[in-house]
Amino acid sequence: MNASLRPALLLLLGLAWLAPGSCGPACGLQIPPHDQVARVARFVAHQCDWASMATISSHRPVEGQPFSNVFSVNPQASLSMSLAQTDYCRQQGFDPQSPLCAHIILSGSVLEVNGTEADFAKKALFSRHPEMIDWPTDHNWFFAKFNISQVWVLDYFGGIKTVTPDEYFQAPPHRKHH
Ligand SMILES: *[C@@H]1O[C@H](CO)[C@@H](O)[C@H](O)[C@H]1NC(C)=O
Ligand SMILES: *[C@@H]1O[C@H](CO)[C@@H](O)[C@H](O)[C@H]1NC(C)=O
């Protein structure tokens, strides 16, 4: 098994699961108002095609230490996505660490899926990452979803805000066009 490729796919799968949609980073970005925190969170997740994932390592010699990749599947993880991954922050002149360069952190656990859930995950993933359809199957890839327990949002001054999973999933992932 290729241990370095497997985590990458797992990570992207999680993303695809969270943010299926049709309007990619090429769309002119119009971020939702900062007081609509759940909408901002969905928006950021929808715009980003990849994320950085941190887990607690269960491998020597870094056992018990934070590790920003998925090596073993220690299911507790945190996933972060930022509009710095799009052109938005550069165009607006926002430093990636500025709260105005909206970013989110999802806390939760990684759960392997199968059956219809895996079919859905595959469709969502390949719609964003078509090249993966042809990746060799002998790397023990698996499809997973991210079971979100809390969403953290940094999109404005005044500190980090939280959104519950219910609020997150109820918010539309992109701007409604009327
Ligand atoms: C599908 O996943 C569930 C929960 O993870 C598990 O209990 C079940 O055995 C799996 N089924 C197959 C066919 O792998
Ligand atoms: C999903 O996460 C919630 C906490 O937010 C937890 O209570 C639940 O057990 C998790 N589900 C699974 C299948 O691990």
PDB file of C-alpha atoms and ligand atoms in Angstrom:
ATOM      1  CA  MET A   1       0.000   0.000   0.000  1.00  0.00           C
ATOM      2  CA  ASN A   2       1.251   3.469  -0.742  1.00  0.00           C
ATOM      3  CA  ALA A   3       0.886   5.220   2.579  1.00  0.00           C
ATOM      4  CA  SER A   4       1.411   8.720   1.271  1.00  0.00           C
ATOM      5  CA  LEU A   5      -1.137   8.598  -1.542  1.00  0.00           C
ATOM      6  CA  ARG A   6      -3.867   6.974   0.496  1.00  0.00           C
ATOM      7  CA  PRO A   7      -4.134   9.852   2.976  1.00  0.00           C
ATOM      8  CA  ALA A   8      -4.267  12.383   0.164  1.00  0.00           C
ATOM      9  CA  LEU A   9      -7.247  10.712  -1.408  1.00  0.00           C
ATOM     10  CA  LEU A  10      -8.963  10.254   1.908  1.00  0.00           C
ATOM     11  CA  LEU A  11      -8.565  13.953   2.515  1.00  0.00           C
ATOM     12  CA  LEU A  12      -9.937  14.933  -0.858  1.00  0.00           C
ATOM     13  CA  LEU A  13     -12.788  12.513  -0.442  1.00  0.00           C
ATOM     14  CA  GLY A  14     -13.758  14.153   2.777  1.00  0.00           C
ATOM     15  CA  LEU A  15     -13.798  17.443   0.994  1.00  0.00           C
ATOM     16  CA  ALA A  16     -15.831  16.234  -1.892  1.00  0.00           C
ATOM     17  CA  TRP A  17     -18.312  14.848   0.564  1.00  0.00           C
ATOM     18  CA  LEU A  18     -18.614  18.162   2.311  1.00  0.00           C
ATOM     19  CA  ALA A  19     -18.724  20.388  -0.674  1.00  0.00           C
ATOM     20  CA  PRO A  20     -20.320  18.897  -3.739  1.00  0.00           C
ATOM     21  CA  GLY A  21     -21.411  21.563  -6.167  1.00  0.00           C
ATOM     22  CA  SER A  22     -21.185  23.068  -9.558  1.00  0.00           C
ATOM     23  CA  CYS A  23     -19.652  26.539  -9.237  1.00  0.00           C
ATOM     24  CA  GLY A  24     -15.881  26.334  -8.776  1.00  0.00           C
ATOM     25  CA  PRO A  25     -13.147  28.850  -7.956  1.00  0.00           C
ATOM     26  CA  ALA A  26     -13.473  30.430 -11.402  1.00  0.00           C
ATOM     27  CA  CYS A  27     -16.751  32.072 -10.387  1.00  0.00           C
ATOM     28  CA  GLY A  28     -16.400  35.667  -9.256  1.00  0.00           C
ATOM     29  CA  LEU A  29     -16.295  35.318  -5.510  1.00  0.00           C
ATOM     30  CA  GLN A  30     -18.885  37.181  -3.518  1.00  0.00           C
ATOM     31  CA  ILE A  31     -18.529  36.116   0.088  1.00  0.00           C
ATOM     32  CA  PRO A  32     -21.748  36.018   2.182  1.00  0.00           C
ATOM     33  CA  PRO A  33     -22.167  38.741   4.864  1.00  0.00           C
ATOM     34  CA  HIS A  34     -19.920  38.073   7.881  1.00  0.00           C
ATOM     35  CA  ASP A  35     -22.863  37.919  10.296  1.00  0.00           C
ATOM     36  CA  GLN A  36     -24.215  34.881   8.414  1.00  0.00           C
ATOM     37  CA  VAL A  37     -21.550  32.618   9.847  1.00  0.00           C
ATOM     38  CA  ALA A  38     -22.909  29.244   8.717  1.00  0.00           C
ATOM     39  CA  ARG A  39     -23.252  30.529   5.147  1.00  0.00           C
ATOM     40  CA  VAL A  40     -19.668  31.781   5.205  1.00  0.00           C
ATOM     41  CA  ALA A  41     -18.520  28.343   6.381  1.00  0.00           C
ATOM     42  CA  ARG A  42     -20.379  26.503   3.606  1.00  0.00           C
ATOM     43  CA  PHE A  43     -19.140  29.029   1.075  1.00  0.00           C
ATOM     44  CA  VAL A  44     -15.480  28.576   2.007  1.00  0.00           C
ATOM     45  CA  ALA A  45     -15.775  24.759   1.979  1.00  0.00           C
ATOM     46  CA  HIS A  46     -17.492  24.926  -1.399  1.00  0.00           C
ATOM     47  CA  GLN A  47     -14.793  27.109  -2.948  1.00  0.00           C
ATOM     48  CA  CYS A  48     -11.860  24.979  -1.826  1.00  0.00           C
ATOM     49  CA  ASP A  49     -10.834  21.868  -3.738  1.00  0.00           C
ATOM     50  CA  TRP A  50      -8.364  20.693  -1.130  1.00  0.00           C
ATOM     51  CA  ALA A  51      -7.705  21.043   2.584  1.00  0.00           C
ATOM     52  CA  SER A  52      -5.059  20.504   5.178  1.00  0.00           C
ATOM     53  CA  MET A  53      -5.897  17.775   7.660  1.00  0.00           C
ATOM     54  CA  ALA A  54      -4.358  17.322  11.094  1.00  0.00           C
ATOM     55  CA  THR A  55      -4.645  14.232  13.272  1.00  0.00           C
ATOM     56  CA  ILE A  56      -2.839  12.929  16.343  1.00  0.00           C
ATOM     57  CA  SER A  57      -0.199  10.535  15.087  1.00  0.00           C
ATOM     58  CA  SER A  58      -0.200   6.924  16.244  1.00  0.00           C
ATOM     59  CA  HIS A  59       3.116   6.166  14.544  1.00  0.00           C
ATOM     60  CA  ARG A  60       6.598   6.214  16.019  1.00  0.00           C
ATOM     61  CA  PRO A  61       8.554   8.415  16.526  1.00  0.00           C
ATOM     62  CA  VAL A  62       5.857  11.088  16.614  1.00  0.00           C
ATOM     63  CA  GLU A  63       3.255   9.110  18.533  1.00  0.00           C
ATOM     64  CA  GLY A  64       0.841  11.393  20.339  1.00  0.00           C
ATOM     65  CA  GLN A  65       1.983  14.492  18.466  1.00  0.00           C
ATOM     66  CA  PRO A  66      -0.074  16.557  16.064  1.00  0.00           C
ATOM     67  CA  PHE A  67       0.521  15.471  12.490  1.00  0.00           C
ATOM     68  CA  SER A  68      -0.850  17.394   9.556  1.00  0.00           C
ATOM     69  CA  ASN A  69      -1.534  14.517   7.221  1.00  0.00           C
ATOM     70  CA  VAL A  70      -3.510  11.321   7.668  1.00  0.00           C
ATOM     71  CA  PHE A  71      -1.075   8.476   8.128  1.00  0.00           C
ATOM     72  CA  SER A  72      -2.741   5.958  10.248  1.00  0.00           C
ATOM     73  CA  VAL A  73      -6.412   6.525  10.365  1.00  0.00           C
ATOM     74  CA  ASN A  74      -6.660   8.026  13.779  1.00  0.00           C
ATOM     75  CA  PRO A  75     -10.265   9.014  13.218  1.00  0.00           C
ATOM     76  CA  GLN A  76     -10.228  12.276  15.177  1.00  0.00           C
ATOM     77  CA  ALA A  77      -9.160  15.003  12.819  1.00  0.00           C
ATOM     78  CA  SER A  78      -9.351  18.660  12.006  1.00  0.00           C
ATOM     79  CA  LEU A  79      -9.644  19.953   8.499  1.00  0.00           C
ATOM     80  CA  SER A  80      -8.876  23.529   7.478  1.00  0.00           C
ATOM     81  CA  MET A  81      -9.762  25.427   4.327  1.00  0.00           C
ATOM     82  CA  SER A  82      -9.069  29.040   3.426  1.00  0.00           C
ATOM     83  CA  LEU A  83     -10.058  31.457   0.697  1.00  0.00           C
ATOM     84  CA  ALA A  84      -6.267  31.948   0.419  1.00  0.00           C
ATOM     85  CA  GLN A  85      -6.559  28.820  -1.758  1.00  0.00           C
ATOM     86  CA  THR A  86      -8.519  30.889  -4.270  1.00  0.00           C
ATOM     87  CA  ASP A  87      -7.601  34.236  -5.879  1.00  0.00           C
ATOM     88  CA  TYR A  88      -9.941  36.092  -3.520  1.00  0.00           C
ATOM     89  CA  CYS A  89      -7.536  37.148  -0.745  1.00  0.00           C
ATOM     90  CA  ARG A  90      -4.758  38.204  -3.097  1.00  0.00           C
ATOM     91  CA  GLN A  91      -7.178  40.253  -5.177  1.00  0.00           C
ATOM     92  CA  GLN A  92      -8.603  41.919  -2.063  1.00  0.00           C
ATOM     93  CA  GLY A  93      -5.133  42.498  -0.598  1.00  0.00           C
ATOM     94  CA  PHE A  94      -5.814  40.336   2.484  1.00  0.00           C
ATOM     95  CA  ASP A  95      -2.937  38.459   4.084  1.00  0.00           C
ATOM     96  CA  PRO A  96      -3.713  34.724   4.392  1.00  0.00           C
ATOM     97  CA  GLN A  97      -3.638  35.077   8.186  1.00  0.00           C
ATOM     98  CA  SER A  98      -5.982  38.080   8.229  1.00  0.00           C
ATOM     99  CA  PRO A  99      -9.441  37.167   9.494  1.00  0.00           C
ATOM    100  CA  LEU A 100     -10.799  38.918   6.396  1.00  0.00           C
ATOM    101  CA  CYS A 101      -9.211  36.164   4.300  1.00  0.00           C
ATOM    102  CA  ALA A 102     -12.017  33.865   5.440  1.00  0.00           C
ATOM    103  CA  HIS A 103     -10.971  30.462   6.708  1.00  0.00           C
ATOM    104  CA  ILE A 104     -12.690  27.615   8.476  1.00  0.00           C
ATOM    105  CA  ILE A 105     -11.666  24.658  10.591  1.00  0.00           C
ATOM    106  CA  LEU A 106     -13.858  21.580  10.813  1.00  0.00           C
ATOM    107  CA  SER A 107     -13.428  19.268  13.810  1.00  0.00           C
ATOM    108  CA  GLY A 108     -14.733  15.727  13.680  1.00  0.00           C
ATOM    109  CA  SER A 109     -13.949  12.144  12.832  1.00  0.00           C
ATOM    110  CA  VAL A 110     -13.161  10.283   9.628  1.00  0.00           C
ATOM    111  CA  LEU A 111     -15.641   7.492   8.840  1.00  0.00           C
ATOM    112  CA  GLU A 112     -15.195   5.000   6.040  1.00  0.00           C
ATOM    113  CA  VAL A 113     -18.296   4.699   3.846  1.00  0.00           C
ATOM    114  CA  ASN A 114     -19.595   2.000   1.538  1.00  0.00           C
ATOM    115  CA  GLY A 115     -22.693   1.217  -0.523  1.00  0.00           C
ATOM    116  CA  THR A 116     -24.795   4.162  -1.655  1.00  0.00           C
ATOM    117  CA  GLU A 117     -22.823   6.564   0.513  1.00  0.00           C
ATOM    118  CA  ALA A 118     -19.621   5.503  -1.247  1.00  0.00           C
ATOM    119  CA  ASP A 119     -21.339   5.895  -4.641  1.00  0.00           C
ATOM    120  CA  PHE A 120     -22.325   9.426  -3.707  1.00  0.00           C
ATOM    121  CA  ALA A 121     -18.804  10.189  -2.434  1.00  0.00           C
ATOM    122  CA  LYS A 122     -17.245   8.856  -5.658  1.00  0.00           C
ATOM    123  CA  LYS A 123     -19.489  10.976  -7.834  1.00  0.00           C
ATOM    124  CA  ALA A 124     -18.793  14.094  -5.789  1.00  0.00           C
ATOM    125  CA  LEU A 125     -15.045  13.487  -5.667  1.00  0.00           C
ATOM    126  CA  PHE A 126     -14.605  12.721  -9.355  1.00  0.00           C
ATOM    127  CA  SER A 127     -16.672  15.764 -10.352  1.00  0.00           C
ATOM    128  CA  ARG A 128     -14.017  17.941  -8.706  1.00  0.00           C
ATOM    129  CA  HIS A 129     -10.985  15.722  -9.353  1.00  0.00           C
ATOM    130  CA  PRO A 130     -11.601  13.871 -12.639  1.00  0.00           C
ATOM    131  CA  GLU A 131      -7.981  12.692 -12.927  1.00  0.00           C
ATOM    132  CA  MET A 132      -8.520  10.444  -9.895  1.00  0.00           C
ATOM    133  CA  ILE A 133     -10.833   8.149 -11.842  1.00  0.00           C
ATOM    134  CA  ASP A 134      -7.739   6.676 -13.487  1.00  0.00           C
ATOM    135  CA  TRP A 135      -5.520   6.429 -10.418  1.00  0.00           C
ATOM    136  CA  PRO A 136      -4.235   2.892  -9.813  1.00  0.00           C
ATOM    137  CA  THR A 137      -6.594   0.874  -7.647  1.00  0.00           C
ATOM    138  CA  ASP A 138      -3.855  -1.163  -5.929  1.00  0.00           C
ATOM    139  CA  HIS A 139      -3.175   1.503  -3.297  1.00  0.00           C
ATOM    140  CA  ASN A 140      -6.037   0.472  -1.038  1.00  0.00           C
ATOM    141  CA  TRP A 141      -7.945   3.701  -1.509  1.00  0.00           C
ATOM    142  CA  PHE A 142     -11.099   3.992   0.452  1.00  0.00           C
ATOM    143  CA  PHE A 143     -13.943   6.452   0.553  1.00  0.00           C
ATOM    144  CA  ALA A 144     -14.675   8.299   3.726  1.00  0.00           C
ATOM    145  CA  LYS A 145     -16.811  11.091   5.020  1.00  0.00           C
ATOM    146  CA  PHE A 146     -16.026  13.613   7.680  1.00  0.00           C
ATOM    147  CA  ASN A 147     -18.391  13.387  10.635  1.00  0.00           C
ATOM    148  CA  ILE A 148     -18.366  17.039  11.651  1.00  0.00           C
ATOM    149  CA  SER A 149     -18.728  17.831  15.341  1.00  0.00           C
ATOM    150  CA  GLN A 150     -17.936  21.563  15.216  1.00  0.00           C
ATOM    151  CA  VAL A 151     -17.204  24.239  12.643  1.00  0.00           C
ATOM    152  CA  TRP A 152     -14.918  27.156  13.478  1.00  0.00           C
ATOM    153  CA  VAL A 153     -15.083  30.280  11.344  1.00  0.00           C
ATOM    154  CA  LEU A 154     -12.610  33.156  11.058  1.00  0.00           C
ATOM    155  CA  ASP A 155     -13.998  35.685   8.633  1.00  0.00           C
ATOM    156  CA  TYR A 156     -13.991  39.005  10.486  1.00  0.00           C
ATOM    157  CA  PHE A 157     -12.517  40.881  13.446  1.00  0.00           C
ATOM    158  CA  GLY A 158     -13.641  39.990  16.961  1.00  0.00           C
ATOM    159  CA  GLY A 159     -12.469  36.412  17.285  1.00  0.00           C
ATOM    160  CA  ILE A 160     -13.319  32.957  16.072  1.00  0.00           C
ATOM    161  CA  LYS A 161     -16.982  31.964  15.747  1.00  0.00           C
ATOM    162  CA  THR A 162     -18.564  28.523  15.944  1.00  0.00           C
ATOM    163  CA  VAL A 163     -21.286  26.902  13.881  1.00  0.00           C
ATOM    164  CA  THR A 164     -23.043  23.640  14.769  1.00  0.00           C
ATOM    165  CA  PRO A 165     -23.154  20.821  12.198  1.00  0.00           C
ATOM    166  CA  ASP A 166     -26.928  21.388  11.801  1.00  0.00           C
ATOM    167  CA  GLU A 167     -26.468  25.086  11.032  1.00  0.00           C
ATOM    168  CA  TYR A 168     -23.635  24.216   8.670  1.00  0.00           C
ATOM    169  CA  PHE A 169     -25.623  21.702   6.646  1.00  0.00           C
ATOM    170  CA  GLN A 170     -28.699  23.939   6.480  1.00  0.00           C
ATOM    171  CA  ALA A 171     -26.737  26.813   4.946  1.00  0.00           C
ATOM    172  CA  PRO A 172     -26.563  26.916   1.136  1.00  0.00           C
ATOM    173  CA  PRO A 173     -23.014  26.124  -0.084  1.00  0.00           C
ATOM    174  CA  HIS A 174     -22.971  28.970  -2.576  1.00  0.00           C
ATOM    175  CA  ARG A 175     -24.684  32.210  -3.327  1.00  0.00           C
ATOM    176  CA  LYS A 176     -28.247  31.800  -4.467  1.00  0.00           C
ATOM    177  CA  HIS A 177     -28.931  33.210  -7.909  1.00  0.00           C
ATOM    178  CA  HIS A 178     -32.428  34.587  -8.211  1.00  0.00           C
TER     179      HIS A 178
HETATM  180  C1  LIG B   1     -20.568  -0.846   5.361  1.00  0.00           C
HETATM  181  O1  LIG B   1     -20.235   0.019   6.429  1.00  0.00           O
HETATM  182  C2  LIG B   1     -20.874  -0.287   7.642  1.00  0.00           C
HETATM  183  C3  LIG B   1     -20.538   0.796   8.630  1.00  0.00           C
HETATM  184  O2  LIG B   1     -19.244   1.266   8.465  1.00  0.00           O
HETATM  185  C4  LIG B   1     -20.453  -1.685   8.082  1.00  0.00           C
HETATM  186  O3  LIG B   1     -21.102  -2.006   9.290  1.00  0.00           O
HETATM  187  C5  LIG B   1     -20.801  -2.688   7.003  1.00  0.00           C
HETATM  188  O4  LIG B   1     -20.332  -3.966   7.353  1.00  0.00           O
HETATM  189  C6  LIG B   1     -20.198  -2.271   5.688  1.00  0.00           C
HETATM  190  N1  LIG B   1     -20.650  -3.159   4.628  1.00  0.00           N
HETATM  191  C7  LIG B   1     -19.833  -3.667   3.730  1.00  0.00           C
HETATM  192  C8  LIG B   1     -20.477  -4.512   2.670  1.00  0.00           C
HETATM  193  O5  LIG B   1     -18.627  -3.452   3.727  1.00  0.00           O
HETATM  194  C1  LIG B   2     -20.235  11.548  14.789  1.00  0.00           C
HETATM  195  O1  LIG B   2     -19.874  12.607  15.643  1.00  0.00           O
HETATM  196  C2  LIG B   2     -20.681  12.765  16.774  1.00  0.00           C
HETATM  197  C3  LIG B   2     -20.171  13.955  17.553  1.00  0.00           C
HETATM  198  O2  LIG B   2     -20.368  15.109  16.844  1.00  0.00           O
HETATM  199  C4  LIG B   2     -20.620  11.522  17.632  1.00  0.00           C
HETATM  200  O3  LIG B   2     -21.495  11.669  18.716  1.00  0.00           O
HETATM  201  C5  LIG B   2     -21.016  10.321  16.799  1.00  0.00           C
HETATM  202  O4  LIG B   2     -20.823   9.160  17.562  1.00  0.00           O
HETATM  203  C6  LIG B   2     -20.153  10.236  15.547  1.00  0.00           C
HETATM  204  N1  LIG B   2     -20.606   9.132  14.716  1.00  0.00           N
HETATM  205  C7  LIG B   2     -19.866   8.066  14.495  1.00  0.00           C
HETATM  206  C8  LIG B   2     -20.527   7.007  13.670  1.00  0.00           C
HETATM  207  O5  LIG B   2     -18.728   7.947  14.909  1.00  0.00           O
END
